[in-house]
Short mmCIF file of C-alpha atoms in Angstrom, two decimals:
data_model
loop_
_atom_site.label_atom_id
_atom_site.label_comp_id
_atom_site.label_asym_id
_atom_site.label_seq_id
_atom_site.Cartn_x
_atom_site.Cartn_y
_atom_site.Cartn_z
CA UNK A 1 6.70 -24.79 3.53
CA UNK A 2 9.66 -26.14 5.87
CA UNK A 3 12.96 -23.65 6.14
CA UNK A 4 16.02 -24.04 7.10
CA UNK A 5 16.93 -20.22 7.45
CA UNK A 6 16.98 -19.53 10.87
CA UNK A 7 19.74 -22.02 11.11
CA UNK A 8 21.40 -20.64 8.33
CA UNK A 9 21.31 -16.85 9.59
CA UNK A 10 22.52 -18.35 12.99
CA UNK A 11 25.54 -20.16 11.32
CA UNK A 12 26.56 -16.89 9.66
CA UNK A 13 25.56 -14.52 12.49
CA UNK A 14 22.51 -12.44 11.27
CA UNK A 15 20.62 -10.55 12.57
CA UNK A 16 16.61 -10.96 11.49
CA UNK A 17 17.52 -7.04 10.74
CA UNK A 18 20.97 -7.41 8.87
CA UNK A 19 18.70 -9.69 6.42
CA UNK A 20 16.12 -7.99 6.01
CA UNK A 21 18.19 -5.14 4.84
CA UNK A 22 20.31 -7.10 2.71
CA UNK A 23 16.64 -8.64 1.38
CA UNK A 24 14.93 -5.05 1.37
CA UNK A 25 12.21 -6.25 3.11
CA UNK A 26 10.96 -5.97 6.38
CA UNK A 27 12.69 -7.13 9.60
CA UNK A 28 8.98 -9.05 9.96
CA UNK A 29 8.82 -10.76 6.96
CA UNK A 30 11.78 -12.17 7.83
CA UNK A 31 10.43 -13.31 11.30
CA UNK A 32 7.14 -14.49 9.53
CA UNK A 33 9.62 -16.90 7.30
CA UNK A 34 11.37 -18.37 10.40
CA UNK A 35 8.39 -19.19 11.84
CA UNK A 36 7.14 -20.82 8.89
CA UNK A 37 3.75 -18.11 8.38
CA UNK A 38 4.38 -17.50 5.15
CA UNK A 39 6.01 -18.70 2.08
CA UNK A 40 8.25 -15.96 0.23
CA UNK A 41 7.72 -15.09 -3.08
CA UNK A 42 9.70 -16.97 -6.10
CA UNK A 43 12.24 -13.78 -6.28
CA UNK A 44 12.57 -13.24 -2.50
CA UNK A 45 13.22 -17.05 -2.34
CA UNK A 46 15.91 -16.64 -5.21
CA UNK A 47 17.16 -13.87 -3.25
CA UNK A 48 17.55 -15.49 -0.22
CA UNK A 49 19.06 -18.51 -1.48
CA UNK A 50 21.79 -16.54 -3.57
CA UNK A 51 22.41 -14.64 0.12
CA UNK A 52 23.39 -17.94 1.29
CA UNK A 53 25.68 -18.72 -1.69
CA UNK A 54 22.58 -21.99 -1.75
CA UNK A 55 19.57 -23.18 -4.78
CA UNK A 56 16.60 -22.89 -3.36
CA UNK A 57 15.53 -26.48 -2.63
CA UNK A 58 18.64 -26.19 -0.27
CA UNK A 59 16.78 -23.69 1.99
CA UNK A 60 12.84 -24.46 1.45
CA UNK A 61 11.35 -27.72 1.45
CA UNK A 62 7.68 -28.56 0.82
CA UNK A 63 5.22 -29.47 3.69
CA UNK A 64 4.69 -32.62 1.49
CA UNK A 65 6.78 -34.41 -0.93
CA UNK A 66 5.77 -33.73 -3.95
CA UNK B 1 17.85 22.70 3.73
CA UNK B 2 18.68 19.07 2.37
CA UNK B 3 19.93 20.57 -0.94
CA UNK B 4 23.03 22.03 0.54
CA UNK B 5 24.21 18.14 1.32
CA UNK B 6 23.26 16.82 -2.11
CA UNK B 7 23.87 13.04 -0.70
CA UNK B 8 22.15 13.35 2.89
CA UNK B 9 18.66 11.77 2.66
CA UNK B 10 15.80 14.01 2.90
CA UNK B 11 12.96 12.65 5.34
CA UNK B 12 10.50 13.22 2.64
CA UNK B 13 12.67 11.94 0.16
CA UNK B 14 13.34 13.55 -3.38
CA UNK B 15 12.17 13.84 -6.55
CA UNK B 16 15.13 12.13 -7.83
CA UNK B 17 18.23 10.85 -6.74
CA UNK B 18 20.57 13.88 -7.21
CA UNK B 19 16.94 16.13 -7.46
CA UNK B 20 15.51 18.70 -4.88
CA UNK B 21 13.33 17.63 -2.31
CA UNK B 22 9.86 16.29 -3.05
CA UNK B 23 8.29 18.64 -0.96
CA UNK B 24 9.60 21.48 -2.84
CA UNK B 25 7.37 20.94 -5.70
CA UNK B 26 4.65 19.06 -3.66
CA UNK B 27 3.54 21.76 -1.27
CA UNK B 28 3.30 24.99 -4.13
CA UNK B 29 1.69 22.47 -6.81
CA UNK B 30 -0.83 21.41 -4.13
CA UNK B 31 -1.67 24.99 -3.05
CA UNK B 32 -2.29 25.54 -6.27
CA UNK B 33 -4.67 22.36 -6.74
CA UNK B 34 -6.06 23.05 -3.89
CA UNK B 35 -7.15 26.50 -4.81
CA UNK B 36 -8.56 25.45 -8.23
CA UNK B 37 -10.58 23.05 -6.17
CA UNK B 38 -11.38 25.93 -3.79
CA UNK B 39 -12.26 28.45 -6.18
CA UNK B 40 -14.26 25.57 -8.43
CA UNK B 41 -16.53 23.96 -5.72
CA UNK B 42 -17.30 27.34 -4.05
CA UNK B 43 -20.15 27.69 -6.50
CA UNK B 44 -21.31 24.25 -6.40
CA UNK B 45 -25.22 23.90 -5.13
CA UNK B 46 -24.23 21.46 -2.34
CA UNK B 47 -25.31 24.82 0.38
CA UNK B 48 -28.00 26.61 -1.58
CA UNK B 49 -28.90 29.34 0.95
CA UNK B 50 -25.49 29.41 2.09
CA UNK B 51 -25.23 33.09 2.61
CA UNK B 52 -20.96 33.10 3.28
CA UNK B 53 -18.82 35.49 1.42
CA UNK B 54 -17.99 33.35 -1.76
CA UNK B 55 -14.04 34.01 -1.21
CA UNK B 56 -14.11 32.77 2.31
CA UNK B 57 -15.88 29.83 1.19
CA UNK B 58 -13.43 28.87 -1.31
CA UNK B 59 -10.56 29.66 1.42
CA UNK B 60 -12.25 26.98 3.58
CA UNK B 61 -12.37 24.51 0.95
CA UNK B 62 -8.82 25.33 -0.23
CA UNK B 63 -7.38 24.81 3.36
CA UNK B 64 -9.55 21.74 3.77
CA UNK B 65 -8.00 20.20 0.57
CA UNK B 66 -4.56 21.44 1.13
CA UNK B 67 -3.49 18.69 2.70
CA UNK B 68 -4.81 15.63 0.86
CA UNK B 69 -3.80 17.70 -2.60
CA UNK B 70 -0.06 18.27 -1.01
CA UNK B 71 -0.35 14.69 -0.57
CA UNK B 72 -1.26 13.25 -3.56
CA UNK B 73 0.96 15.47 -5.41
CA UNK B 74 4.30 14.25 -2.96
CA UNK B 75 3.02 10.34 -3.86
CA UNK B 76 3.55 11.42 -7.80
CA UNK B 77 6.27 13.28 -7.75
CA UNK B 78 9.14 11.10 -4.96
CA UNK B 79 10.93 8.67 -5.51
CA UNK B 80 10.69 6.17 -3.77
CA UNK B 81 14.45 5.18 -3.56
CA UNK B 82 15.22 8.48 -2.02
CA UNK B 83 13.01 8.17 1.12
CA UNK B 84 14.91 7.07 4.39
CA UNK B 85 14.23 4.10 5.60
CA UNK B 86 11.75 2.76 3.29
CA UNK B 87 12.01 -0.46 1.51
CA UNK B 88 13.41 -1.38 -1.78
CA UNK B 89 10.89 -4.43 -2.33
CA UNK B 90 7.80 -3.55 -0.35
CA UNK B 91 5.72 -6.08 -2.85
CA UNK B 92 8.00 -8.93 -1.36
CA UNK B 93 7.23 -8.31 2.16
CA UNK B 94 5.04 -9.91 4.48
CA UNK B 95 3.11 -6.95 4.81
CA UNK B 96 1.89 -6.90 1.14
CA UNK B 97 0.79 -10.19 1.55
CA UNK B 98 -1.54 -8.97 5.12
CA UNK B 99 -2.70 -5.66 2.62
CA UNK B 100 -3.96 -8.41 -0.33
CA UNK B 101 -5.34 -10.88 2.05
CA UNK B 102 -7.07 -7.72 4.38
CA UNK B 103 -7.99 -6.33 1.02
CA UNK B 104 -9.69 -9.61 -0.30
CA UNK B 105 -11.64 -10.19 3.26
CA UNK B 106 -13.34 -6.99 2.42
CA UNK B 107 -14.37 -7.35 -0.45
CA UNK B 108 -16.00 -10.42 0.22
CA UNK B 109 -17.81 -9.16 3.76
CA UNK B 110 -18.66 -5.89 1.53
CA UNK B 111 -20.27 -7.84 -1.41
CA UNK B 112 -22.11 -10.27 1.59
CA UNK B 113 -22.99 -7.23 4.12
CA UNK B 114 -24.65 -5.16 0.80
CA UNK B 115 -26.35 -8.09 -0.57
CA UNK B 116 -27.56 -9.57 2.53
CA UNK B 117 -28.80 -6.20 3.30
CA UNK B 118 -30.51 -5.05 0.19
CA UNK B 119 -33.12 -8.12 0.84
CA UNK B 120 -32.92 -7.60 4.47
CA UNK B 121 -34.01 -3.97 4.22
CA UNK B 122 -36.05 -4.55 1.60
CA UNK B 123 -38.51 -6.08 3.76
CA UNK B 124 -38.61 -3.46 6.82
CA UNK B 125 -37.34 -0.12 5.15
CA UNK B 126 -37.71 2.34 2.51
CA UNK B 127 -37.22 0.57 -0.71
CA UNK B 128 -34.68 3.87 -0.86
CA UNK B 129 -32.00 2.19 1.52
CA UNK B 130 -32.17 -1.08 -0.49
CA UNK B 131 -31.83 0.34 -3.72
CA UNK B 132 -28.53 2.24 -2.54
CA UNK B 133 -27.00 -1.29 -0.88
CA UNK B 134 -27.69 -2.55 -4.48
CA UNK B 135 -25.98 -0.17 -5.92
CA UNK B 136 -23.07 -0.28 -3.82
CA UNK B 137 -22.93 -4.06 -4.13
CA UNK B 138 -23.44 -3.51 -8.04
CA UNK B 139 -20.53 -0.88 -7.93
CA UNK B 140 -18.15 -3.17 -6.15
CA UNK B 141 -19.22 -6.14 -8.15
CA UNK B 142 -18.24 -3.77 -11.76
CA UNK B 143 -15.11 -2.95 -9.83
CA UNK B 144 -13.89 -6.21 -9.84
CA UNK B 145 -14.95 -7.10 -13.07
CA UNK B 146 -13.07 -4.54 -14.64
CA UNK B 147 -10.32 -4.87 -12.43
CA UNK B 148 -10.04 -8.82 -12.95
CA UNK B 149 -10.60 -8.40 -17.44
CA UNK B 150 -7.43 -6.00 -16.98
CA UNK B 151 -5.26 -8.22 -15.17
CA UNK B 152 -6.42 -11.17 -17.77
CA UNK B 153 -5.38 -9.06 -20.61
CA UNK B 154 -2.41 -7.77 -19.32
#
């Protein structure tokens, strides 16, 4: 799944850290999101979409349309 | 200690919130476990001619248990919320996800290693070493039956 958070946690200046705490997760799940290794769960995705004040489909797009 | 600054976080965390410190229950509750252990495996028939003082032996096995009994007892009794630095949603990190996958890879080489070796062994061996890969393979097999009829239930 495509993201767009990296660009988002740049444009509000996060840290990979500062999420992850905010998240309470790991600073390298965070990573492993940017990078596109793995797809969060439904509730971390909620999570990080309210974080952003976005809905989901704002932040995560599929590989394919479905 | 930690319960003179009833806010500071305790590196082993607490038993609750506002509570004493985990340890303080964990390490006399797992002396004591460990001694029942001690005093109860001392006369097991695992050394038949041992010839060792029966105290001393269940002094070894207590201190040899200690730890994992301390242990176990801390992982029951903490909370988790109270332990520095850990995280509030573990099961949504990346890491879990590793654990599963790591844990599912396993499984699978254990199930193919066993059975592969059962008839492998079968052939060259005591029938003795197959029949214990079969029943590790049967074990692990039961395992996940059971675990995957509680999951469907649940």
């Amino acid at each position: 799944m495509r993201n767009r958070l990296p660009q988002l946690r740049r444009e509000r200046h996060l840290s990979q850290e500062k999420l992850a705490t905010m998240l309470g997760v790991s600073r390298q799940t965070i990573i492993s999101i940017e990078k596109e290794r793995f797809d969060p769960s439904l509730p971390l995705a909620f999570q990080i979409a309210g974080a952003f004040d976005l809905r989901i489909e704002d932040i995560f797009t599929p590989d394919a349309p479905l | 200690m930690c319960e003179k600054l009833a806010k500071k976080p305790c590196r082993f965390g607490r038993i609750k919130p506002s509570g004493p410190p985990a340890l303080r229950l964990a390490i006399p509750a797992g002396l004591v476990v460990a001694t029942v252990i001690g005093i109860a495996l001392q006369a097991a028939p695992v050394f038949p001619h041992n010839t060792m003082n029966a105290w001393l032996r269940a002094l070894l096995i207590g201190v040899c248990v200690a730890p994992a009994a301390i242990t176990l007892v801390w992982t029951v009794v903490v909370d988790r919320s109270t332990i520095p630095e850990a995280l509030p949603h573990p099961e949504h990190s990346v890491e879990c996800t590793w654990y599963d996958q790591a844990a599912k890879d396993s499984f699978h080489l254990l199930l193919a290693g066993t059975g592969l070796g059962a008839a492998l062994t079968s052939f060259w061996l005591p029938p003795m070493v197959s029949w214990t890969l079969i029943a590790v393979f049967a074990f692990a097999a039961l395992a996940f039956a059971v675990s995957y009829l509680i999951r469907r239930e649940s």
